[in-house]
Coordinates of C-alpha atoms and ligand atoms in Angstrom, one line a residue:
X1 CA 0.0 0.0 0.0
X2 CA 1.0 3.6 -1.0
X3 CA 2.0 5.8 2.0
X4 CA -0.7 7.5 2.9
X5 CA -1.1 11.5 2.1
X6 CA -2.8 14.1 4.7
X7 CA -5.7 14.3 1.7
X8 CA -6.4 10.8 2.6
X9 CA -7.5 11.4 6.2
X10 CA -10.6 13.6 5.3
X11 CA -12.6 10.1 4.6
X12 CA -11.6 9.9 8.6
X13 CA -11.5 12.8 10.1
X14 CA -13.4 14.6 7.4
X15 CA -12.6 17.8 5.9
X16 CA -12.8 19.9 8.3
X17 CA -10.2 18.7 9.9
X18 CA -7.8 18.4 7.2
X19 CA -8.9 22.3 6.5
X20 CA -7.7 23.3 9.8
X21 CA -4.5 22.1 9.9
X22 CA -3.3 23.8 6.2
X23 CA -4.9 27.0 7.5
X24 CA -2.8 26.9 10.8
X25 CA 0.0 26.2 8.9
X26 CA -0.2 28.9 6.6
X27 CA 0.2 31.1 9.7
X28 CA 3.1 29.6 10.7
X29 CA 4.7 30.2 7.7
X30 CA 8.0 28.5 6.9
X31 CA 9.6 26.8 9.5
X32 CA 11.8 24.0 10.2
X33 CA 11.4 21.6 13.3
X34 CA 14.4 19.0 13.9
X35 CA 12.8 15.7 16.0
X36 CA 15.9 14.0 18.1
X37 CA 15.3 11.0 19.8
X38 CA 17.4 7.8 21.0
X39 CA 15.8 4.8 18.8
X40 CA 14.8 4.7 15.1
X41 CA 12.7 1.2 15.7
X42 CA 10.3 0.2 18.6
X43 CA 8.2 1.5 21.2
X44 CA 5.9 4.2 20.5
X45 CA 8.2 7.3 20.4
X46 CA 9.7 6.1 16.7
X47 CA 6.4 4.4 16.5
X48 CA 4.9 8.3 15.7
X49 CA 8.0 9.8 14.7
X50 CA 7.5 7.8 11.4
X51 CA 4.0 9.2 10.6
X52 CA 4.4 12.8 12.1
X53 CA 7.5 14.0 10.5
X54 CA 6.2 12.8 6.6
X55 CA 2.6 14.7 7.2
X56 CA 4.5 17.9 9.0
X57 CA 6.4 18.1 5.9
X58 CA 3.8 17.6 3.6
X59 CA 1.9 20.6 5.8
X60 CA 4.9 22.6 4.4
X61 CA 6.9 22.4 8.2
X62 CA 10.6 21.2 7.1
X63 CA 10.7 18.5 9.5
X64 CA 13.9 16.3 10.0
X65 CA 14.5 13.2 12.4
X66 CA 17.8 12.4 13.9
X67 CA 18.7 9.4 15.8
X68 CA 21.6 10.0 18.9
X69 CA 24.3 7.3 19.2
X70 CA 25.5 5.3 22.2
X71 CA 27.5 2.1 23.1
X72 CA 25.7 -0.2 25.4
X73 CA 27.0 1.5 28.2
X74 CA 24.9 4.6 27.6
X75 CA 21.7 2.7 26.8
X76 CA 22.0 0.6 30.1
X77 CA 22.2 3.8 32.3
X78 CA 19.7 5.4 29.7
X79 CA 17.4 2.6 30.6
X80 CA 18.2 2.7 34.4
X81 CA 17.1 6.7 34.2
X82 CA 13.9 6.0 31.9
X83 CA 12.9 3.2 35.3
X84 CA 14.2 5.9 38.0
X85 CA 12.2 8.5 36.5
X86 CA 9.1 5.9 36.1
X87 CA 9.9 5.5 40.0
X88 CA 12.1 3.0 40.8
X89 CA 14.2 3.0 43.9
X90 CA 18.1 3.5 43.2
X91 CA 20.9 5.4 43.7
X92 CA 23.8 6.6 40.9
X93 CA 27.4 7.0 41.4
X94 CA 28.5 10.7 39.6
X95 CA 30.6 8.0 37.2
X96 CA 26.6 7.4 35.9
X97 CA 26.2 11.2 35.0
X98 CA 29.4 11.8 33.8
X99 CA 29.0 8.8 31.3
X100 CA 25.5 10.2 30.2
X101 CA 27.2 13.7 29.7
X102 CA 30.2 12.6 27.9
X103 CA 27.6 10.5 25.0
X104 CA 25.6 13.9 24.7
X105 CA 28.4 15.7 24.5
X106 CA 29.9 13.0 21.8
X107 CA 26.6 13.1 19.9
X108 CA 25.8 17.3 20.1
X109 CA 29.5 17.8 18.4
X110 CA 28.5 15.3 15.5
X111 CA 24.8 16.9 14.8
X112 CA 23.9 20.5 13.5
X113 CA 20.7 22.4 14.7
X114 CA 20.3 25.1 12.9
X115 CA 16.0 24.0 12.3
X116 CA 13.7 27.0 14.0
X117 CA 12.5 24.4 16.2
X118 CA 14.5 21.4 18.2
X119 CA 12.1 19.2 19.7
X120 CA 14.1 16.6 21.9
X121 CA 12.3 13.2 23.1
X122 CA 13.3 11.8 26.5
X123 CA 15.7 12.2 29.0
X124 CA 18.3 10.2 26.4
X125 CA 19.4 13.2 24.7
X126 CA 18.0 15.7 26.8
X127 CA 20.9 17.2 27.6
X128 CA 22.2 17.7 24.3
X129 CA 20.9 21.1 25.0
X130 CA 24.3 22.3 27.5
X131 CA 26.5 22.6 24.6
X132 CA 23.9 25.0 22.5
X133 CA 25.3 28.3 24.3
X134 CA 24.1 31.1 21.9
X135 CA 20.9 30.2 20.4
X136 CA 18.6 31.8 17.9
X137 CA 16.1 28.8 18.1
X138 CA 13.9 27.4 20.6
X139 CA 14.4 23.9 22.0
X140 CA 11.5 22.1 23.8
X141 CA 11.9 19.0 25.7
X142 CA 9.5 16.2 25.1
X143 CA 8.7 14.0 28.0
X144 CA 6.8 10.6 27.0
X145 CA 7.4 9.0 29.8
X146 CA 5.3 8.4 33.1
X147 CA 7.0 11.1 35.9
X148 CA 4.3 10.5 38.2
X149 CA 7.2 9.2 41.1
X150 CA 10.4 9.7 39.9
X151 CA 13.4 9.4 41.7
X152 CA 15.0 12.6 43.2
X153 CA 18.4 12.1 42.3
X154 CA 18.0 11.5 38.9
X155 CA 15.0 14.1 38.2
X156 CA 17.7 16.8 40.0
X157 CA 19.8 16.1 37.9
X158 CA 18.0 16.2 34.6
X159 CA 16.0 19.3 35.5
X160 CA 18.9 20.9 35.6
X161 CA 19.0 20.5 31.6
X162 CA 15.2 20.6 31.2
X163 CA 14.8 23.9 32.5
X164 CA 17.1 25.2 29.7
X165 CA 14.8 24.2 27.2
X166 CA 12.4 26.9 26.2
X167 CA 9.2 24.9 26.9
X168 CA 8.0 21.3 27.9
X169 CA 5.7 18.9 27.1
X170 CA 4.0 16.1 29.0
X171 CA 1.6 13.5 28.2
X172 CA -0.4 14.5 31.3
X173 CA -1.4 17.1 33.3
X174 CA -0.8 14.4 36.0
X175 CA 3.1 14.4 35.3
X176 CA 3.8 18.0 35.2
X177 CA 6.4 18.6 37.9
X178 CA 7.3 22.0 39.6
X179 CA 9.5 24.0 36.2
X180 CA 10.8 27.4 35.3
X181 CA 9.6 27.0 32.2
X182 CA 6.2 26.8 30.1
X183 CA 4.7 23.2 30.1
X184 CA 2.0 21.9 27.1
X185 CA -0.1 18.8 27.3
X186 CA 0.3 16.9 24.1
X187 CA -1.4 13.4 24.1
X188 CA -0.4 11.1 21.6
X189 CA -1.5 9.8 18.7
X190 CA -2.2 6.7 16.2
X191 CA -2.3 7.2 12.4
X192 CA -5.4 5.0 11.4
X193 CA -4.0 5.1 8.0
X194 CA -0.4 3.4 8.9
X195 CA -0.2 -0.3 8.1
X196 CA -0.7 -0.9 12.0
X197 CA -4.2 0.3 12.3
X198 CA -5.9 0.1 8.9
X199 CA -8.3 -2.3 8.1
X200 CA -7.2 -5.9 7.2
X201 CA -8.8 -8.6 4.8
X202 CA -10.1 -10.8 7.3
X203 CA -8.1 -13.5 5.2
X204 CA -5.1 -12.2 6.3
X205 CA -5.2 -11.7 10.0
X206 CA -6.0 -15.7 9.4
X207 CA -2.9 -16.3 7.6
X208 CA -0.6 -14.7 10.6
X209 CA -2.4 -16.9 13.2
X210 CA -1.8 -19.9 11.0
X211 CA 1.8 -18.5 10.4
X212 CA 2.3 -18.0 14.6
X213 CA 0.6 -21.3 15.1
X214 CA -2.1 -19.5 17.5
X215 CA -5.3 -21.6 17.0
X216 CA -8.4 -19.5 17.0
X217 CA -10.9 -22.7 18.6
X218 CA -10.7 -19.9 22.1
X219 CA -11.0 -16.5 23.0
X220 CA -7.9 -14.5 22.9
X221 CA -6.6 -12.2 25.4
X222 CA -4.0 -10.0 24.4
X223 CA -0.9 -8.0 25.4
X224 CA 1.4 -5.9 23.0
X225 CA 4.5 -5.1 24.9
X226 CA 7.8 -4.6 25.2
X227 CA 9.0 -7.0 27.7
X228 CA 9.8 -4.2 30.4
X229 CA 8.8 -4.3 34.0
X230 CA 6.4 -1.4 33.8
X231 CA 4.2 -3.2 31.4
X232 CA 3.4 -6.0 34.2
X233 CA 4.1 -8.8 31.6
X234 CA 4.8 -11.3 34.6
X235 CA 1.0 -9.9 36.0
X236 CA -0.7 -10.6 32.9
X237 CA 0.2 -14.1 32.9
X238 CA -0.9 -14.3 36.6
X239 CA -4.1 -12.8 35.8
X240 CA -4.6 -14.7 32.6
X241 CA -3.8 -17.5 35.0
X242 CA -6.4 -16.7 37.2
X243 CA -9.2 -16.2 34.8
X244 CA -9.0 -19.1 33.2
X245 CA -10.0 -21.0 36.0
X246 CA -13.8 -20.2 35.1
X247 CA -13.3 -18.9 31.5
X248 CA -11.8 -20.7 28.7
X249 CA -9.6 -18.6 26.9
X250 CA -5.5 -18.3 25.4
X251 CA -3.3 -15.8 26.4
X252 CA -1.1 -14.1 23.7
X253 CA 2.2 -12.1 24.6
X254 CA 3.9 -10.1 21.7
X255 CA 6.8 -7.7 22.5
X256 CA 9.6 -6.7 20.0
X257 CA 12.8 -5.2 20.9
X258 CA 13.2 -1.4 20.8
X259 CA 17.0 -0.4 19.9
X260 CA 17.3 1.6 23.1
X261 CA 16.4 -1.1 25.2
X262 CA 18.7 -3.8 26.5
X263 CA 16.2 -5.1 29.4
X264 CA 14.1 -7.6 26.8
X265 CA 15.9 -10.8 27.3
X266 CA 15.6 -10.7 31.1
X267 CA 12.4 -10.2 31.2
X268 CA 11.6 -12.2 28.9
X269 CA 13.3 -15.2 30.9
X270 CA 11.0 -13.9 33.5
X271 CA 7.8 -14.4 31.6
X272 CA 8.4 -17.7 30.1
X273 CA 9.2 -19.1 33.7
X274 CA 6.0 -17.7 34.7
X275 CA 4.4 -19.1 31.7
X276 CA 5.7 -22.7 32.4
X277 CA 4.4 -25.0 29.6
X278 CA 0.8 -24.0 29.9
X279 CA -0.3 -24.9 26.4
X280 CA -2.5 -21.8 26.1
X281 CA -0.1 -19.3 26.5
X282 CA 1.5 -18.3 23.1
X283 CA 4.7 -16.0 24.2
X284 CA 6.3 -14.3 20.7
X285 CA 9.1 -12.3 20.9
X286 CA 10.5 -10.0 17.4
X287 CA 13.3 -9.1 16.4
X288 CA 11.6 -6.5 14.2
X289 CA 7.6 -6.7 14.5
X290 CA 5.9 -5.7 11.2
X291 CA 3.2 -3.2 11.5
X292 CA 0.5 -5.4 9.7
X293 CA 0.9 -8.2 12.0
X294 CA 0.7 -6.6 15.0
X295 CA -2.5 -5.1 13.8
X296 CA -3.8 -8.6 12.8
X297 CA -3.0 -9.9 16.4
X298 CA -5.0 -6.6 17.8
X299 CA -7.8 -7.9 15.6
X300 CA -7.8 -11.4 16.2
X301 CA -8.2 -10.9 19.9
X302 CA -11.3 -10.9 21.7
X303 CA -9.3 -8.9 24.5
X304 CA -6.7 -6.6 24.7
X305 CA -4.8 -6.0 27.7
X306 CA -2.3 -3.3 29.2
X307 CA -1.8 -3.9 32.3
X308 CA 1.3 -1.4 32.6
X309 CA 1.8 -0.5 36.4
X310 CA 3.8 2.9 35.1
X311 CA 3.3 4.3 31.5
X312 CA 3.6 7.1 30.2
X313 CA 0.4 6.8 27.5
X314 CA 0.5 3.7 26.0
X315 CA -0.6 3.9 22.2
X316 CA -1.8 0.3 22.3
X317 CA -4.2 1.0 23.9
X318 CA -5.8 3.6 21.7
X319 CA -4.7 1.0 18.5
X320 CA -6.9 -1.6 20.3
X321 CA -9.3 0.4 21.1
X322 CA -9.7 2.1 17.7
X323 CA -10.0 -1.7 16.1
X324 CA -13.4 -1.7 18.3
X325 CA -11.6 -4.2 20.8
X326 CA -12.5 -3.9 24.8
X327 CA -9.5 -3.0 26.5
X328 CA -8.2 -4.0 29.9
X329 CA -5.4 -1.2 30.9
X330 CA -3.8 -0.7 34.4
X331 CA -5.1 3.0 36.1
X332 CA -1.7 4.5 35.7
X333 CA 0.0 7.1 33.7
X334 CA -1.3 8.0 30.3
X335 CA -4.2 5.1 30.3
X336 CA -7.3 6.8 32.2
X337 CA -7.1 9.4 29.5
X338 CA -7.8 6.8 26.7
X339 CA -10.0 4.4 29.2
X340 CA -13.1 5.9 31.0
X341 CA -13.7 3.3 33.1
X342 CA -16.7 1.6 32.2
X343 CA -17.5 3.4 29.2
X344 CA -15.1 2.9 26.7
X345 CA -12.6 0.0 28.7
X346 CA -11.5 -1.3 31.9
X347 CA -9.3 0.1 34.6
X348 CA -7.3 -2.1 36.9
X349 CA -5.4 -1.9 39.9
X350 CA -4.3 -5.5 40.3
X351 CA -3.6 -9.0 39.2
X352 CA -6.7 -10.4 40.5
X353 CA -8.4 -7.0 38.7
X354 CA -7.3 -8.0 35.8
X355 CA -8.1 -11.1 36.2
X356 CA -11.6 -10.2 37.4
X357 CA -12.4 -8.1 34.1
X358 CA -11.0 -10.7 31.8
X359 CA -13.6 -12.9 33.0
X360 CA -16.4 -10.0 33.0
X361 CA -15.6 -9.3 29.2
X362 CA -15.7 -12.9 27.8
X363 CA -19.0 -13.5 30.1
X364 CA -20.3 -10.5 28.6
X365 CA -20.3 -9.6 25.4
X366 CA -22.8 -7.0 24.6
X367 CA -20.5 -5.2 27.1
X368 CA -17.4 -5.5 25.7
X369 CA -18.8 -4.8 21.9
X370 CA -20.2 -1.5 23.5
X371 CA -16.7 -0.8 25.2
X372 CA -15.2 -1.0 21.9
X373 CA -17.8 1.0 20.5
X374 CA -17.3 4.0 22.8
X375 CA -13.8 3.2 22.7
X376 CA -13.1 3.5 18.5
X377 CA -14.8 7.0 18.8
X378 CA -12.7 8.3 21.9
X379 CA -9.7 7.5 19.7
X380 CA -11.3 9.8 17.1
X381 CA -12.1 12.5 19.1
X382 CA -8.6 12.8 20.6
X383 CA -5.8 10.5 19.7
X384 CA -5.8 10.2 16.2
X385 CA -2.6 12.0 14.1
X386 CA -4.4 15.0 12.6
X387 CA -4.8 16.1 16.3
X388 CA -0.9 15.8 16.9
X389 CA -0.1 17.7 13.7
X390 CA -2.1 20.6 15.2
X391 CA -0.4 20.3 18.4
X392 CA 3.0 20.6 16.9
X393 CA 1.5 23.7 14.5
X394 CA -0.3 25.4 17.6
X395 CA 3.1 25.0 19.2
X396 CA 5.1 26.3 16.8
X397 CA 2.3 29.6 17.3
X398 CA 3.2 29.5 21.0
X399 CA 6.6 29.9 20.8
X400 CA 6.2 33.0 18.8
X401 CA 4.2 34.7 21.0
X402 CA 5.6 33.7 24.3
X403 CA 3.4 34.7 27.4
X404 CA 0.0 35.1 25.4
X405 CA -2.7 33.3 26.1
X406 CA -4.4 33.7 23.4
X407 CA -3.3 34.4 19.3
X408 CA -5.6 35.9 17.1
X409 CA -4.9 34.7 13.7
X410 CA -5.8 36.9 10.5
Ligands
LIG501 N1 4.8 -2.6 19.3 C1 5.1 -3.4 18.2 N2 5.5 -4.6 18.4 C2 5.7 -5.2 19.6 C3 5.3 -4.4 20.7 C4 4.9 -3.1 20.5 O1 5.0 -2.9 17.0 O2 6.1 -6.3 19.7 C5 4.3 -1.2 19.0 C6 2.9 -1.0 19.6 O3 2.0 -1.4 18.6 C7 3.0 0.5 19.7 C8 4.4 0.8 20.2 O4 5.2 -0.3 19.7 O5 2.7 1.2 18.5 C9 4.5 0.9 21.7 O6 4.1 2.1 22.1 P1 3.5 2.3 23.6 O7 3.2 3.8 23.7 O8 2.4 1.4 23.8 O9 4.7 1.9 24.6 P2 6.3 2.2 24.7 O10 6.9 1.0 24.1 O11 6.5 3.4 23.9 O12 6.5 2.3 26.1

């Protein structure tokens, strides 16, 4: 399938919509916007970065996309900050920071960023930023993560670099810590055109259960996850574990490995030990996971779960959701603004939550059709690409008229 062009989302978001956003943009005229992030494959910052920066360009927004660089060293104290941050208990040696420093440092000298606007993703290269000293451009930090707890030593530390930026953006209100500098809500967003969430001949979604040798004779319960702690991967088998006892059903785990992340295998070890060799658990683990097939496993399940105990949005939730499927998602981070409990998915607390609404939503199906139901058009209403476009275009506004509350457009 041809990549998909902005005129092709009026048959979703109708024309309107796809109206606004040139008219915003010919107010903000020509710019340029540099994306940086630490990963160019897996999880749902890249995930987005590959839709947003093609349609921001096609908007007229020169928009670029550079990866940082880092031996495995930098990734595993990367990855130790990205778990502080989420709230885990530990403490760093200054050896830790310094390494961090010297790989931005590395990284800023090898990288130009001369773009009107730098828009930096995650604490990975947020301090890329230090070595910037005269600047004509604004820089804004963009925090996907879940900073609902974090850890003192390691927020000090990067708020040090965060409050250089000009502005900052969180994925909810509920993560915005005490800053010097402006803060925007931005949520996230799915592109319903991508191969991940369009539609699929039913045909196919057969063929890649035939291919993963997941028979179809049960209900499927689902979770699409990087094996990381926060996603509760060992609780969902528990759970699943649990339900089963008076529901029949199969549990299917997917996760693929993002480049930035060298926790996978451990967890994973984790998850097939919890597993054992129950015969209804199907645990698949990608290199590379391909867009379409992930979609095909969202739409072959009769559940989807995220049972993340930290997160900082989660955009499977909001792909299951807008493939009509009931969704089971822990009440942290990101999720309660996808999931109104009751109304368009489940919120849990625990394993035996979990378990709990498993067994509610195969008992009762006119509920969980409805959930999807409610769910699809939540998705539409507020996490769907055209809406992050205008974001980034709105933002670009803000920065221009910094302190106003309000822009009046000719
Ligand atoms: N994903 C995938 N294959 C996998 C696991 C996840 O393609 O095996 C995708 C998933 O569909 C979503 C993104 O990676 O688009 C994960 O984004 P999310 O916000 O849910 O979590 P993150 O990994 O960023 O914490």
């Amino acid at each position: 399938m041809s990549i998909p062009k902005l005129s092709d989302y009026k048959d979703v978001v109708g024309r309107d919509v796809v109206g606004e956003l040139y008219t915003l943009a010919s107010h903000v005229g020509n710019r340029s916007i540099k994306m940086v992030n630490s990963t160019a494959v897996g999880g749902g910052v890249a995930e987005m970065l590959h839709r947003v920066v093609p349609l921001l360009n096609e908007l007229g927004i020169e928009t670029g996309w550079e990866v940082i660089k880092g031996g495995a060293d930098f990734f595993d104290i990367t990855k130790a900050f990205h778990n502080a941050l989420q709230g885990k208990e530990e403490h760093f040696e200054q050896q830790v920071f310094k390494t961090y420093l010297a790989y931005n440092e590395m990284n800023y000298q090898e990288m130009s960023f001369d773009e009107d606007l730098i828009v930096i993703h995650d604490p990975q290269p947020a301090a890329l930023i230090h070595w910037q000293k005269k600047r004509k451009n604004k820089w804004v930090w963009r925090c996907h993560i879940d900073m609902s707890h974090p850890n003192q030593q390691v927020w000090d530390f990067l708020r040090s670099y965060v409050e250089l930026y000009d502005a900052a953006i969180f994925s909810s209100p509920l993560f915005s810590p005490q800053l010097k500098i402006p803060q925007y809500r931005f949520y996230p967003a799915i592109d319903p055109l991508a191969d991940k969430n369009r539609e699929l001949d039913d045909d196919y979604v057969t063929s890649v259960m035939e291919k993963y040798e997941i028979p179809r004779d049960k209900p499927i319960v689902t979770q699409i996850s990087r094996y990381d702690p926060w996603k509760d991967p060992v609780g969902v088998i528990q759970a699943f574990k649990m339900a089963r006892r008076h529901v029949d059903c199969r549990l299917l785990m997917v996760g693929d490995k993002a480049a930035d992340d060298p926790e996978a295998e451990k967890i994973l070890a984790q998850v097939n030990e919890a597993a054992g060799d129950d015969p209804d658990i199907k645990i698949i683990f990608l290199t590379h996971s391909i867009p379409t097939e992930i979609n095909a496993f969202q739409r072959a399940s009769d559940i989807v779960l995220q049972k993340s105990i930290r997160e900082g949005f989660a955009l499977t939730v909001s792909e299951a959701l807008w493939k009509y499927r009931p969704v089971i998602g822990g009440a942290v981070g990101g999720i309660p603004a996808q999931i109104i409990h009751g109304y368009t998915g489940m919120l849990v607390h625990s394993v035996e939550g979990a378990s709990l609404q498993i067994r509610t939503l195969l008992q009762q199906a006119e509920l969980a059709k409805r959930l999807g139901q409610n769910g699809h058009q939540r998705v539409k209403d507020e996490f769907l690409i055209t809406t992050l476009l205008k974001r980034y275009l709105l933002l670009l506004l803000a920065l221009d008229h910094p302190g106003k509350s309000t822009i009046l457009l000719d």
